Short mmCIF file of C-alpha atoms in Angstrom, two decimals:
data_model
loop_
_atom_site.label_atom_id
_atom_site.label_comp_id
_atom_site.label_asym_id
_atom_site.label_seq_id
_atom_site.Cartn_x
_atom_site.Cartn_y
_atom_site.Cartn_z
CA MET Z 166 -17.91 -73.50 -33.58
CA GLN Z 167 -18.93 -70.60 -35.84
CA ILE Z 168 -16.13 -71.46 -38.29
CA ILE Z 169 -17.16 -75.13 -38.29
CA LYS Z 170 -20.77 -74.17 -39.00
CA ASN Z 171 -19.58 -71.98 -41.88
CA ILE Z 172 -17.50 -74.86 -43.22
CA LYS Z 173 -20.50 -77.19 -43.13
CA LEU Z 174 -22.59 -74.61 -44.96
CA ILE Z 175 -19.87 -74.07 -47.56
CA LEU Z 176 -19.63 -77.82 -48.22
CA LEU Z 177 -23.42 -78.04 -48.57
CA VAL Z 178 -23.52 -75.14 -51.05
CA LEU Z 179 -20.64 -76.66 -53.01
CA LEU Z 180 -22.33 -80.02 -53.27
CA LEU Z 181 -25.71 -78.61 -54.21
CA GLY Z 182 -24.21 -76.21 -56.74
CA SER Z 183 -22.07 -78.88 -58.37
CA CYS Z 184 -24.69 -81.54 -59.00
CA SER Z 185 -27.86 -81.87 -60.98
CA SER Z 186 -30.06 -84.70 -62.19
CA CYS Z 187 -30.47 -85.44 -65.88
CA ASN Z 188 -34.10 -86.34 -65.35
CA GLU Z 189 -34.77 -83.04 -63.56
CA THR Z 190 -32.96 -80.66 -65.93
CA GLY Z 191 -33.27 -82.51 -69.21
CA ASN Z 192 -30.19 -80.64 -70.42
CA VAL Z 193 -27.82 -83.55 -70.89
CA PRO Z 194 -28.83 -87.15 -71.61
CA ASP Z 195 -27.20 -89.80 -69.42
CA ASN Z 196 -25.34 -91.43 -72.30
CA ASP Z 197 -23.88 -88.15 -73.62
CA ASP Z 198 -21.75 -87.32 -70.60
CA LYS Z 199 -18.64 -89.42 -69.98
CA PRO Z 200 -16.47 -87.43 -67.56
CA GLU Z 201 -12.97 -88.49 -66.73
CA VAL Z 202 -12.53 -89.85 -63.25
CA PRO Z 203 -10.07 -87.60 -61.36
CA ALA Z 204 -7.14 -89.18 -59.61
CA GLY Z 205 -7.51 -89.38 -55.83
CA ASP Z 206 -10.48 -88.76 -53.60
CA VAL Z 207 -12.59 -85.86 -52.44
CA THR Z 208 -11.76 -84.79 -48.91
CA LEU Z 209 -14.54 -83.90 -46.47
CA PHE Z 210 -14.45 -82.59 -42.92
CA VAL Z 211 -17.48 -83.75 -40.93
CA THR Z 212 -18.92 -82.51 -37.65
CA THR Z 213 -22.09 -84.11 -36.27
CA ASN Z 214 -24.59 -82.70 -33.78
CA SER Z 215 -23.78 -85.46 -31.33
CA ARG Z 216 -20.06 -84.60 -31.62
CA SER Z 217 -19.35 -88.25 -32.32
CA GLN Z 218 -17.43 -86.87 -35.28
CA ASP Z 219 -15.76 -83.54 -34.60
CA PHE Z 220 -14.14 -82.03 -37.67
CA LYS Z 221 -13.18 -85.52 -38.79
CA LYS Z 222 -11.45 -85.90 -42.14
CA GLN Z 223 -13.14 -88.33 -44.51
CA THR Z 224 -12.94 -89.23 -48.19
CA VAL Z 225 -15.53 -89.79 -50.91
CA SER Z 226 -14.48 -91.71 -53.99
CA PHE Z 227 -15.24 -90.78 -57.60
CA SER Z 228 -16.60 -93.49 -59.89
CA THR Z 229 -18.18 -93.80 -63.33
CA LYS Z 230 -20.21 -96.83 -62.23
CA SER Z 231 -23.93 -96.58 -61.59
CA ASN Z 232 -24.88 -96.33 -57.95
CA MET Z 233 -28.40 -96.26 -56.48
CA SER Z 234 -27.26 -95.13 -53.03
CA PRO Z 235 -29.26 -92.10 -51.78
CA THR Z 236 -25.96 -90.47 -50.77
CA THR Z 237 -24.54 -90.60 -54.30
CA ILE Z 238 -24.09 -87.26 -56.04
CA LYS Z 239 -24.03 -87.25 -59.83
CA LEU Z 240 -21.76 -84.64 -61.41
CA ILE Z 241 -22.42 -83.40 -64.94
CA PRO Z 242 -19.45 -81.26 -66.05
CA ALA Z 243 -21.23 -80.16 -69.24
CA THR Z 244 -23.91 -78.39 -67.19
CA ARG Z 245 -22.48 -75.10 -65.94
CA TYR Z 246 -23.95 -72.46 -63.66
CA GLN Z 247 -22.27 -69.63 -61.77
CA THR Z 248 -18.49 -69.44 -61.38
CA MET Z 249 -17.15 -70.03 -57.89
CA ASP Z 250 -14.38 -67.58 -57.02
CA GLY Z 251 -13.55 -69.31 -53.76
CA PHE Z 252 -14.77 -70.56 -50.41
CA GLY Z 253 -13.96 -69.48 -46.89
CA ALA Z 254 -15.25 -68.10 -43.61
CA ALA Z 255 -15.64 -64.86 -41.70
CA VAL Z 256 -12.91 -63.68 -39.35
CA THR Z 257 -14.86 -61.48 -36.96
CA GLY Z 258 -13.67 -59.73 -33.83
CA SER Z 259 -14.85 -62.56 -31.59
CA THR Z 260 -13.30 -65.17 -33.89
CA ALA Z 261 -9.94 -63.43 -33.83
CA PHE Z 262 -10.20 -62.81 -30.07
CA ASN Z 263 -10.75 -66.52 -29.36
CA LEU Z 264 -8.00 -67.55 -31.75
CA MET Z 265 -5.54 -65.23 -29.99
CA LYS Z 266 -6.44 -66.93 -26.69
CA MET Z 267 -5.12 -70.23 -28.07
CA THR Z 268 -1.48 -71.20 -27.77
CA GLN Z 269 0.61 -70.36 -30.82
CA GLU Z 270 1.07 -74.05 -31.56
CA ASN Z 271 -2.65 -74.88 -31.44
CA ARG Z 272 -3.62 -71.76 -33.37
CA THR Z 273 -1.14 -72.45 -36.16
CA LYS Z 274 -2.33 -76.06 -36.35
CA PHE Z 275 -5.97 -74.94 -36.63
CA LEU Z 276 -5.23 -72.25 -39.22
CA LYS Z 277 -3.24 -74.70 -41.32
CA GLU Z 278 -6.08 -77.23 -41.17
CA THR Z 279 -8.44 -74.49 -42.38
CA PHE Z 280 -6.44 -72.45 -44.89
CA SER Z 281 -3.44 -74.46 -46.05
CA PRO Z 282 -3.93 -75.81 -49.61
CA THR Z 283 -1.49 -78.65 -48.88
CA GLU Z 284 -2.05 -79.44 -45.18
CA GLY Z 285 -5.76 -78.69 -44.80
CA MET Z 286 -8.96 -77.61 -46.53
CA GLY Z 287 -7.33 -74.78 -48.43
CA GLN Z 288 -10.03 -72.18 -47.85
CA SER Z 289 -9.26 -69.26 -50.13
CA TYR Z 290 -11.54 -66.47 -48.87
CA VAL Z 291 -11.90 -64.51 -45.64
CA ARG Z 292 -14.66 -62.01 -44.94
CA ILE Z 293 -14.02 -59.23 -42.45
CA SER Z 294 -16.33 -56.50 -41.24
CA ILE Z 295 -15.61 -52.80 -41.76
CA GLY Z 296 -16.62 -51.60 -38.32
CA CYS Z 297 -18.42 -53.82 -35.86
CA SER Z 298 -20.58 -56.82 -36.66
CA ASP Z 299 -22.92 -58.99 -34.62
CA PHE Z 300 -19.82 -61.00 -33.64
CA SER Z 301 -17.71 -58.08 -32.43
CA LEU Z 302 -16.50 -57.38 -28.93
CA SER Z 303 -18.29 -54.01 -28.81
CA GLU Z 304 -20.50 -51.72 -30.87
CA TYR Z 305 -18.59 -49.19 -32.96
CA SER Z 306 -17.91 -47.92 -36.44
CA LEU Z 307 -14.52 -46.92 -37.80
CA CYS Z 308 -15.72 -43.38 -38.43
CA ASP Z 309 -17.99 -42.32 -35.59
CA THR Z 310 -17.33 -38.62 -36.25
CA PRO Z 311 -18.42 -37.14 -39.63
CA GLY Z 312 -15.57 -36.88 -42.15
CA ILE Z 313 -13.34 -39.51 -43.71
CA GLU Z 314 -10.35 -37.88 -41.98
CA ASN Z 315 -11.77 -39.34 -38.75
CA PHE Z 316 -11.59 -42.91 -40.04
CA ALA Z 317 -9.47 -44.96 -37.63
CA LEU Z 318 -8.99 -48.61 -36.71
CA THR Z 319 -9.80 -49.82 -33.21
CA THR Z 320 -8.01 -52.27 -30.94
CA GLU Z 321 -10.34 -55.00 -32.23
CA GLU Z 322 -8.66 -54.70 -35.63
CA THR Z 323 -5.11 -53.91 -34.54
CA THR Z 324 -4.88 -56.38 -31.65
CA TYR Z 325 -6.95 -59.31 -32.92
CA VAL Z 326 -8.21 -59.29 -36.52
CA ILE Z 327 -5.14 -57.98 -38.37
CA PRO Z 328 -2.62 -60.22 -36.56
CA ILE Z 329 -4.78 -63.26 -37.34
CA LEU Z 330 -5.04 -62.20 -41.00
CA LYS Z 331 -1.25 -61.96 -41.16
CA GLU Z 332 -0.90 -65.48 -39.79
CA ILE Z 333 -3.42 -66.78 -42.33
CA LEU Z 334 -1.63 -64.99 -45.19
CA ALA Z 335 1.64 -66.59 -44.11
CA ILE Z 336 -0.06 -69.98 -44.50
CA ASN Z 337 -1.94 -69.15 -47.71
CA PRO Z 338 -0.46 -66.14 -49.57
CA ASN Z 339 -3.16 -66.44 -52.24
CA LEU Z 340 -5.93 -65.73 -49.74
CA LYS Z 341 -8.56 -63.21 -50.85
CA ILE Z 342 -9.99 -60.84 -48.26
CA MET Z 343 -13.47 -59.34 -48.63
CA GLY Z 344 -14.29 -56.35 -46.44
CA SER Z 345 -17.91 -55.30 -45.99
CA PRO Z 346 -19.68 -53.00 -43.50
CA TRP Z 347 -22.45 -54.48 -41.36
CA THR Z 348 -23.81 -51.00 -40.67
CA PRO Z 349 -22.79 -47.40 -41.46
CA PRO Z 350 -21.96 -44.82 -38.79
CA ARG Z 351 -24.93 -43.21 -37.06
CA TRP Z 352 -24.36 -39.84 -38.74
CA MET Z 353 -25.09 -41.47 -42.12
CA LYS Z 354 -28.51 -42.66 -40.96
CA VAL Z 355 -31.87 -40.94 -40.49
CA ASN Z 356 -33.68 -40.96 -37.17
CA ASN Z 357 -36.98 -42.09 -38.67
CA LEU Z 358 -38.68 -42.52 -42.01
CA THR Z 359 -40.56 -39.20 -41.85
CA ASP Z 360 -37.56 -37.05 -40.97
CA LEU Z 361 -35.21 -37.68 -43.88
CA GLN Z 362 -32.30 -35.71 -42.47
CA PRO Z 363 -29.39 -35.73 -42.77
CA TYR Z 364 -28.95 -36.03 -46.52
CA ASN Z 365 -25.46 -37.26 -47.30
CA SER Z 366 -23.90 -37.09 -50.74
CA TRP Z 367 -21.66 -40.06 -49.94
CA THR Z 368 -24.70 -42.34 -49.85
CA SER Z 369 -26.56 -40.54 -52.70
CA GLY Z 370 -29.54 -40.28 -50.39
CA GLN Z 371 -30.76 -41.26 -46.96
CA LEU Z 372 -30.10 -44.43 -45.03
CA ASN Z 373 -32.92 -45.90 -42.97
CA PRO Z 374 -32.45 -46.46 -39.22
#
């Protein structure tokens, strides 16, 4: 369900970031923008709270005709904002653990529906945590003892996360993986805000609790 929620959020961000109203921005008059209509439809995957639609594939047609429907989104290609490098979801320890509990057939089917650019949504990004996150199986860092020589992966990475990443990469070799720490090891933090020890050169200062 966490992946589905992320997908819904990604679609919402994509839609909001891709549309704007001429009357609201005033950047491009209505009659100055005549975009070409792409061939084919937009594909959406919808999940409702009532579960009447559960990850159901739907289409939304492009058209140059005027439409007063409140669900119509007007695209203005001449108005540009930030560049989107890709869309995806987090593969946390609990995500990978649950995926590994599925049969190989069902897991491959789900991963293809999520990451395949030809057989599914084609998600192009995966975020993983360096150390534990709030969706890990336990609390840990990958370097609990001071010194980078003590950096070591745990069974959460080697048994669950990395095997799932390999399966995803086999489906989408162009996948981008973003690694980010949720929290540093305890020895990089201070005990309180008045006792600013230890000072660590790796962080260029102190880290709050």
